[in-house]
Amino acid sequence: MTAIHSTHIAKPATVSTVMLKVLAALLPGIALSVYCHGVGVLLQLLLASLTALAAEAAMLRLRGVAVLPALKDLSAIVTAWLLALSLPPLGGWWMIVVATLFAIIVAKQLYGGLGNNPFNPAMAGFALMVVSFPAQMAQWGSPQLPLDAAAQWQWIFLHTLPAGSVPDAISSATPLDVLKTGLRQGQALAGLLPQSSAQGLIALGWLAGGLWLWQQKLIPWQTPLAMLAGLLALALPLWLWQPAQYASPLLHLLQGGTLLAAAFIVTDPVSGASTPRGRLIFGFGVGLLTYVIRVFGNFPDGIAFAVLLMNMTVPLLDQYTRPAVFGHRKGRS
Amino acid sequence: MMPLFDFPGGIHPPENKAQSSATPIRQAPLPPQLHVALRQSMGNAARPCVAIGDRVAKGQLIASADGRLSAAVHAPTSGVVSAIAPQPFAHPSGLPELAITLDSDGEERWIERQPLHDWQQRSGAKIRDFLAQMGIVGLGGAVFPSHLKLGLKLGVSPLETLVINGAECEPYISCDDRLMRERADAICDGIAVTRHALQARQVLIGIEDNKPQAIAAMQAAAAAHGFGVVAVPTKYPSGGAKQLIRILTGKAIPHGVRATEHGVQCFNVATVYAIGRAVLHGEPLISRIVTLTGAVEAAANVEALIGTPLDQLLALVRPHRDSHEVVMGGPLMGFTLPDLAAGLTKAGNCLLVKSPALFPPRPPAQACIRCGDCASACPVSLQPMDLFWFAKAKNFDKAQQWQLFDCIECGACSYVCPSQIPLVDYYRFAKSEIWAAERDKNAANLARQRHEFRQFRLQRDKAEKAQRLADKAAQAAARQAASHSAAANVAPASDPKQAAIAAAMARAAAQREAAPLPEQHSSGLNDAKQAAIAAAMARAAARKAAADEAKAASGQPPAPPPSSSGLDDAKQAAIAAAMARAAARKAAADQARANQQPDP
Amino acid sequence: MSQLLIAVALMLLLALLLGAILGYASVRFRVKADPLVDKIDAILPQTQCGQCSHPGCRPYAEALAAGSDDINKCPPGGEDGIRKLAELLGVEFKPFGADAPQPKAKAVALIDEATCIGCTLCIQACPVDAILGAAKQMHTVIASECTGCELCLAPCPVDCIRMIPPGSELTNWKWRYPTIPIRNVSSGATR
């Protein structure tokens, strides 16, 4: 078979290079995450990558698609890394494996592989875990855990600890979780505010990666900014109205993977809107829903559900936000 | 400094113009034989008006325009017409086209050139007709006949702006650049003629700012005429007519709307140069400047005669040994030439030699990830990824709703696509499928109309025939009645009432006779009846024969049943009989043939 | 008990009301002509060839609308045509019968003008009046109006009509579907 290509020159960009750059943009955040949570993060990344590659290869083979070219686009690794970074760093090995398998097999390949999945695979995997294993998903190790690499790995694989360790630190909840539980129990907000700034520090890593991707023209500005705006649109007025009841906008921005989502998840082109106005609406919707689910819903963090809900609106968004074609007036189709 | 506007999207591919733009335009040597294709413009191919063996002079009309969109073709040099036959043609299809082959005699003997010296006194219509005779077409690539672009209703709305397109935005191509640098005065003369024909209020010459020498040369030449020379930012495809109009005037002209409706018209610099040569020097369009570049030893611009075989042109610049194909046009909109024996056409602005080293093959296409790069590169704000999806799924209705036909096929989307999808090819595929479906639909509608008219005609003929017979019978009856009454000698003229009754009875009888009769009804065996019987018999025979034939030579469909239009008159019956006889004969012959063949 | 009665009465009332609305709508918004025949006719290729054993495309469309014939009787429409009919009529796709006429490439009739004796038989057979000529005069086919029905072949007493597939020309040339090569990397390496 020969390709018919009437365009004889092309930009030297491929899907693989795009994905590679996305992976590179994750590195600062990963480094900070390792600094805060320990090398367990690296093990999670490794487990996720291997699972994703194996699942992708098996599914491609089953679907009768050439395996290597599709595997080399690296999109499975991106999904795997995003999942690994969203799950608790010291979660059991089976958690990341199950989540990745679901993301790759069900959310991606069963829909037809890269480009055809209506839902963000990483968020689908995350949502599955939150719904199925809420207790385990709530256990984030407290930052600067006094555990060395070997201990962390032992914990991830065997769920046991070397003698003398403090299991409490491992099962500490996320700040958002603490906040929610505390508020439910009628405690004052001031007493609940997170003890550390680890999440905030990591968030800066995601921010840096996102800015670099934007500078490389790999992600648009509309979706991330609109998402943050959507989040703030609720967080700010409510906080100003009742600062004792509602957490500060800053907390919402820096906690719970908000910036990871803004830079790397809502910007997933496949499952997101692709027109400029559509991206604004999509991002804003994710932000609003995230806040609503975080504050009024049952789950500690709502990003995954917000993204999945907005994914459903994408076909309509894309259809109704098409820009006016050159010379035609808006609204005419 | 006048304000400039921007168009959406656009790309900045490597320009690669320096290779060919460094040296002056050379004259290509006179080829011994030229293949002048008759399809040199949009619309119909021209009709040859010379015969094989004719001796023609340089510039002589050899094929005249056939219809509005067609353009005349002239002999590029003096010589003898040696063939008028299909030849390889510079078209992506690779289909041969009718061409006039001219054996040059080397004399370059011109016909008597008749310039339009007093063009300043002539009307736009006169200049228009003159250009039509001169075979001037747009040389930017679309080869739209230029005289049609001068055809706006003058006086109703005098043209506001005449835009001259010297942007030349596509990489590698530099023929307009060289032309502007070397022949700026002649270009301006051509612009003056065009402006006069259009009565344009202002002239803006748009040149991309990557051609400073061309801008300087044009500024020097245009100053005397009062034309504005505007440096526009380098961005592909600013050389698209509608894009350049947008940049210079701010007017966005949608697909399907003519620029003149917005008071603008746009001509390529090479086209106005040709207009100038035609009007001021009486030279029809028989040569053009071609950029020969890419994987070649010495890229250059040459002025070559239309019809020069492309391989001979390429030999001038010595293609690299590893070159594997040649593109006509630029790297973004050009097409791969299926056969280099084809003659140069008026559309041939550039021959781009490809080699794997210079143009590495694109990696295999991957899945579309809807990154939207194509949408941000699209100069007409389409959603290329959606169009791709619809074209791939052959969902052409949807593609049209998404305004597929606004696509100018500039290739910007294919250029930026990280998945390496041949987007433009999908759009071209979808467009030609839609056109084909349109053709089929029109053909079906035409057939339906004609069939319905035929049904109506048969019905009408039948009715008319019946009426005629009735009238004849009535007349006969009236005559009979008259003679009878005369013989009886009973108050011949005094009983009109009786005569009228007789006539009415006769008419009724005639009508009965003329009305379609069931087969076993009438006892009178008139001609029609006999013929009908014969026909029926023959039909039966034919059917039997056809059945036999079908058995003998299976695969042949049986003869279709005779037309059901009613065997009520002698003629149709006779025809049916003849048809049946013929079918029977044919069947018998077929059977005989079948019998002759030895059994396998 | 009364609650039950009320419920039943309510449901009855609602049913009556909705029935009345539906009945009114069916009368008020009735479409006059039977558009189905027109819709079917629009799908049929209008060759008027009679291969469906109906005298023309419209009678076949009427038969299809009445449900008295199958959708796989139109070879010139091809399988694409069957598919469209199946979709319009809401029935299953049905391939052409094995012994029925099969679709073939479209062609136009061409009269060998040297052999033609001017009998006018083909003119009368042509369902779309696409043949020109008069008695004892040579006939010719208007190629652009010929539907390729082949009805003129049989009547010709001297067999001077042939079917010519229309050549590929620039005017009807089509861009191909761009094939996307999926190269097998391992086989590429061995080559």
mmCIF file of C-alpha atoms in Angstrom, chain B residues 39 44 89 91-97 335 362-366 388 391-394 409 421-422 425-426 428-429 432-433 436 439-440 443-448 450-455 457 557 559-561 563-564 571-572 574-576 578-579 582-583 585-586 593, chain C residues 38 40-50 53 55-59 101 104 106 119-131 142 144-145 147 150-159 168-183:
data_model
loop_
_atom_site.group_PDB
_atom_site.id
_atom_site.type_symbol
_atom_site.label_atom_id
_atom_site.label_comp_id
_atom_site.label_asym_id
_atom_site.label_seq_id
_atom_site.Cartn_x
_atom_site.Cartn_y
_atom_site.Cartn_z
ATOM 1 C CA ARG B 39 -7.061 21.829 -21.937
ATOM 2 C CA ASN B 44 -13.865 22.734 -21.810
ATOM 3 C CA PHE B 89 -0.972 15.477 -19.648
ATOM 4 C CA HIS B 91 -2.732 16.254 -14.293
ATOM 5 C CA PRO B 92 -2.844 14.105 -11.155
ATOM 6 C CA SER B 93 -5.112 11.608 -12.906
ATOM 7 C CA GLY B 94 -2.451 10.630 -15.429
ATOM 8 C CA LEU B 95 -5.164 10.523 -18.077
ATOM 9 C CA PRO B 96 -4.031 11.513 -21.537
ATOM 10 C CA GLU B 97 -5.541 14.611 -23.073
ATOM 11 C CA PHE B 335 0.608 17.275 -7.513
ATOM 12 C CA ARG B 362 6.005 10.925 5.590
ATOM 13 C CA PRO B 363 5.694 8.406 8.407
ATOM 14 C CA PRO B 364 2.621 6.217 8.301
ATOM 15 C CA ALA B 365 -0.575 7.899 9.326
ATOM 16 C CA GLN B 366 -1.629 7.495 12.943
ATOM 17 C CA PHE B 388 -11.592 14.261 7.985
ATOM 18 C CA ALA B 391 -14.813 12.109 4.650
ATOM 19 C CA LYS B 392 -13.275 8.957 6.060
ATOM 20 C CA ALA B 393 -16.693 7.644 7.005
ATOM 21 C CA LYS B 394 -18.014 8.750 3.592
ATOM 22 C CA GLU B 409 -7.005 22.700 -0.348
ATOM 23 C CA ILE B 421 -2.954 12.120 8.046
ATOM 24 C CA PRO B 422 -3.302 13.041 4.361
ATOM 25 C CA ASP B 425 -6.525 13.986 0.050
ATOM 26 C CA TYR B 426 -9.544 13.065 2.112
ATOM 27 C CA ARG B 428 -10.442 15.969 -2.431
ATOM 28 C CA PHE B 429 -11.837 12.471 -2.311
ATOM 29 C CA SER B 432 -15.101 14.442 -6.093
ATOM 30 C CA GLU B 433 -17.506 11.888 -4.648
ATOM 31 C CA ALA B 436 -20.004 12.499 -8.949
ATOM 32 C CA ARG B 439 -23.739 14.268 -11.737
ATOM 33 C CA ASP B 440 -25.560 10.974 -11.215
ATOM 34 C CA ALA B 443 -28.546 12.378 -14.996
ATOM 35 C CA ALA B 444 -31.291 10.496 -13.157
ATOM 36 C CA ASN B 445 -33.474 13.586 -13.054
ATOM 37 C CA LEU B 446 -32.952 14.159 -16.738
ATOM 38 C CA ALA B 447 -33.804 10.553 -17.484
ATOM 39 C CA ARG B 448 -36.923 10.772 -15.338
ATOM 40 C CA ARG B 450 -37.460 12.480 -20.514
ATOM 41 C CA HIS B 451 -39.192 9.244 -19.632
ATOM 42 C CA GLU B 452 -42.199 11.093 -18.306
ATOM 43 C CA PHE B 453 -42.328 13.253 -21.377
ATOM 44 C CA ARG B 454 -42.156 10.173 -23.550
ATOM 45 C CA GLN B 455 -45.088 8.618 -21.692
ATOM 46 C CA ARG B 457 -46.055 11.956 -25.866
ATOM 47 C CA PRO B 557 -30.416 -12.503 -20.248
ATOM 48 C CA ALA B 559 -34.988 -10.819 -24.447
ATOM 49 C CA PRO B 560 -36.965 -8.212 -22.552
ATOM 50 C CA PRO B 561 -40.717 -8.475 -22.815
ATOM 51 C CA SER B 563 -43.220 -2.826 -24.537
ATOM 52 C CA SER B 564 -46.536 -2.665 -22.784
ATOM 53 C CA LYS B 571 -48.014 0.661 -36.854
ATOM 54 C CA GLN B 572 -47.093 -0.312 -33.337
ATOM 55 C CA ALA B 574 -46.117 -4.009 -37.041
ATOM 56 C CA ILE B 575 -43.146 -2.720 -35.140
ATOM 57 C CA ALA B 576 -43.684 -5.156 -32.359
ATOM 58 C CA ALA B 578 -40.713 -6.791 -36.500
ATOM 59 C CA MET B 579 -39.031 -6.562 -33.147
ATOM 60 C CA ALA B 582 -35.650 -9.742 -35.172
ATOM 61 C CA ALA B 583 -35.325 -11.215 -31.717
ATOM 62 C CA ARG B 585 -33.729 -14.306 -35.814
ATOM 63 C CA LYS B 586 -31.084 -13.226 -33.414
ATOM 64 C CA ARG B 593 -23.372 -20.113 -33.114
ATOM 65 C CA ASP C 38 -41.421 9.886 -4.638
ATOM 66 C CA ILE C 40 -38.270 5.593 -3.564
ATOM 67 C CA ASP C 41 -38.315 6.990 -7.060
ATOM 68 C CA ALA C 42 -35.565 9.420 -6.079
ATOM 69 C CA ILE C 43 -33.343 6.511 -5.041
ATOM 70 C CA LEU C 44 -33.956 4.504 -8.200
ATOM 71 C CA PRO C 45 -31.431 5.262 -10.951
ATOM 72 C CA GLN C 46 -34.056 6.144 -13.568
ATOM 73 C CA THR C 47 -32.557 3.934 -16.232
ATOM 74 C CA GLN C 48 -36.127 2.833 -17.082
ATOM 75 C CA CYS C 49 -34.625 -0.470 -18.130
ATOM 76 C CA GLY C 50 -37.428 -2.727 -16.963
ATOM 77 C CA SER C 53 -40.124 -6.456 -14.659
ATOM 78 C CA PRO C 55 -42.355 -0.838 -17.130
ATOM 79 C CA GLY C 56 -40.061 1.870 -15.745
ATOM 80 C CA CYS C 57 -38.723 3.095 -12.463
ATOM 81 C CA ARG C 58 -41.848 4.735 -11.129
ATOM 82 C CA PRO C 59 -44.046 1.641 -11.430
ATOM 83 C CA PRO C 101 -29.738 -9.889 -13.432
ATOM 84 C CA LYS C 104 -22.765 -4.258 -14.202
ATOM 85 C CA LYS C 106 -22.679 1.607 -16.562
ATOM 86 C CA CYS C 119 -35.673 1.181 -39.134
ATOM 87 C CA THR C 120 -36.602 3.410 -36.149
ATOM 88 C CA LEU C 121 -37.164 0.361 -33.948
ATOM 89 C CA CYS C 122 -34.575 1.413 -31.430
ATOM 90 C CA ILE C 123 -36.020 4.906 -31.340
ATOM 91 C CA GLN C 124 -39.324 3.483 -30.257
ATOM 92 C CA ALA C 125 -37.741 1.200 -27.724
ATOM 93 C CA CYS C 126 -35.757 3.944 -26.045
ATOM 94 C CA PRO C 127 -37.511 4.876 -22.813
ATOM 95 C CA VAL C 128 -35.910 8.306 -22.594
ATOM 96 C CA ASP C 129 -35.970 9.361 -26.252
ATOM 97 C CA ALA C 130 -32.207 9.428 -26.379
ATOM 98 C CA ILE C 131 -31.964 8.156 -29.968
ATOM 99 C CA ILE C 142 -27.296 11.078 -27.577
ATOM 100 C CA SER C 144 -25.286 12.241 -22.472
ATOM 101 C CA GLU C 145 -28.924 11.210 -22.256
ATOM 102 C CA THR C 147 -29.288 5.647 -19.378
ATOM 103 C CA GLU C 150 -30.035 -1.779 -23.200
ATOM 104 C CA LEU C 151 -33.665 -1.829 -24.362
ATOM 105 C CA CYS C 152 -32.543 -0.777 -27.817
ATOM 106 C CA LEU C 153 -30.258 -3.762 -28.304
ATOM 107 C CA ALA C 154 -32.945 -6.380 -28.757
ATOM 108 C CA PRO C 155 -35.149 -4.639 -31.324
ATOM 109 C CA CYS C 156 -32.317 -3.800 -33.715
ATOM 110 C CA PRO C 157 -32.749 -6.073 -36.739
ATOM 111 C CA VAL C 158 -29.145 -5.676 -37.829
ATOM 112 C CA ASP C 159 -27.440 -5.790 -34.425
ATOM 113 C CA SER C 168 -12.356 7.793 -17.830
ATOM 114 C CA GLU C 169 -12.006 11.460 -18.603
ATOM 115 C CA LEU C 170 -10.833 14.463 -16.709
ATOM 116 C CA THR C 171 -14.425 15.606 -16.413
ATOM 117 C CA ASN C 172 -15.493 12.492 -14.540
ATOM 118 C CA TRP C 173 -12.180 11.558 -12.933
ATOM 119 C CA LYS C 174 -12.309 11.147 -9.177
ATOM 120 C CA TRP C 175 -9.714 11.418 -6.437
ATOM 121 C CA ARG C 176 -9.124 8.076 -4.831
ATOM 122 C CA TYR C 177 -9.784 7.261 -1.229
ATOM 123 C CA PRO C 178 -6.459 7.975 0.445
ATOM 124 C CA THR C 179 -5.144 4.679 1.677
ATOM 125 C CA ILE C 180 -3.318 4.831 4.933
ATOM 126 C CA PRO C 181 -0.386 2.507 4.883
ATOM 127 C CA ILE C 182 0.072 0.527 8.059
ATOM 128 C CA ARG C 183 3.562 -0.741 7.638
#
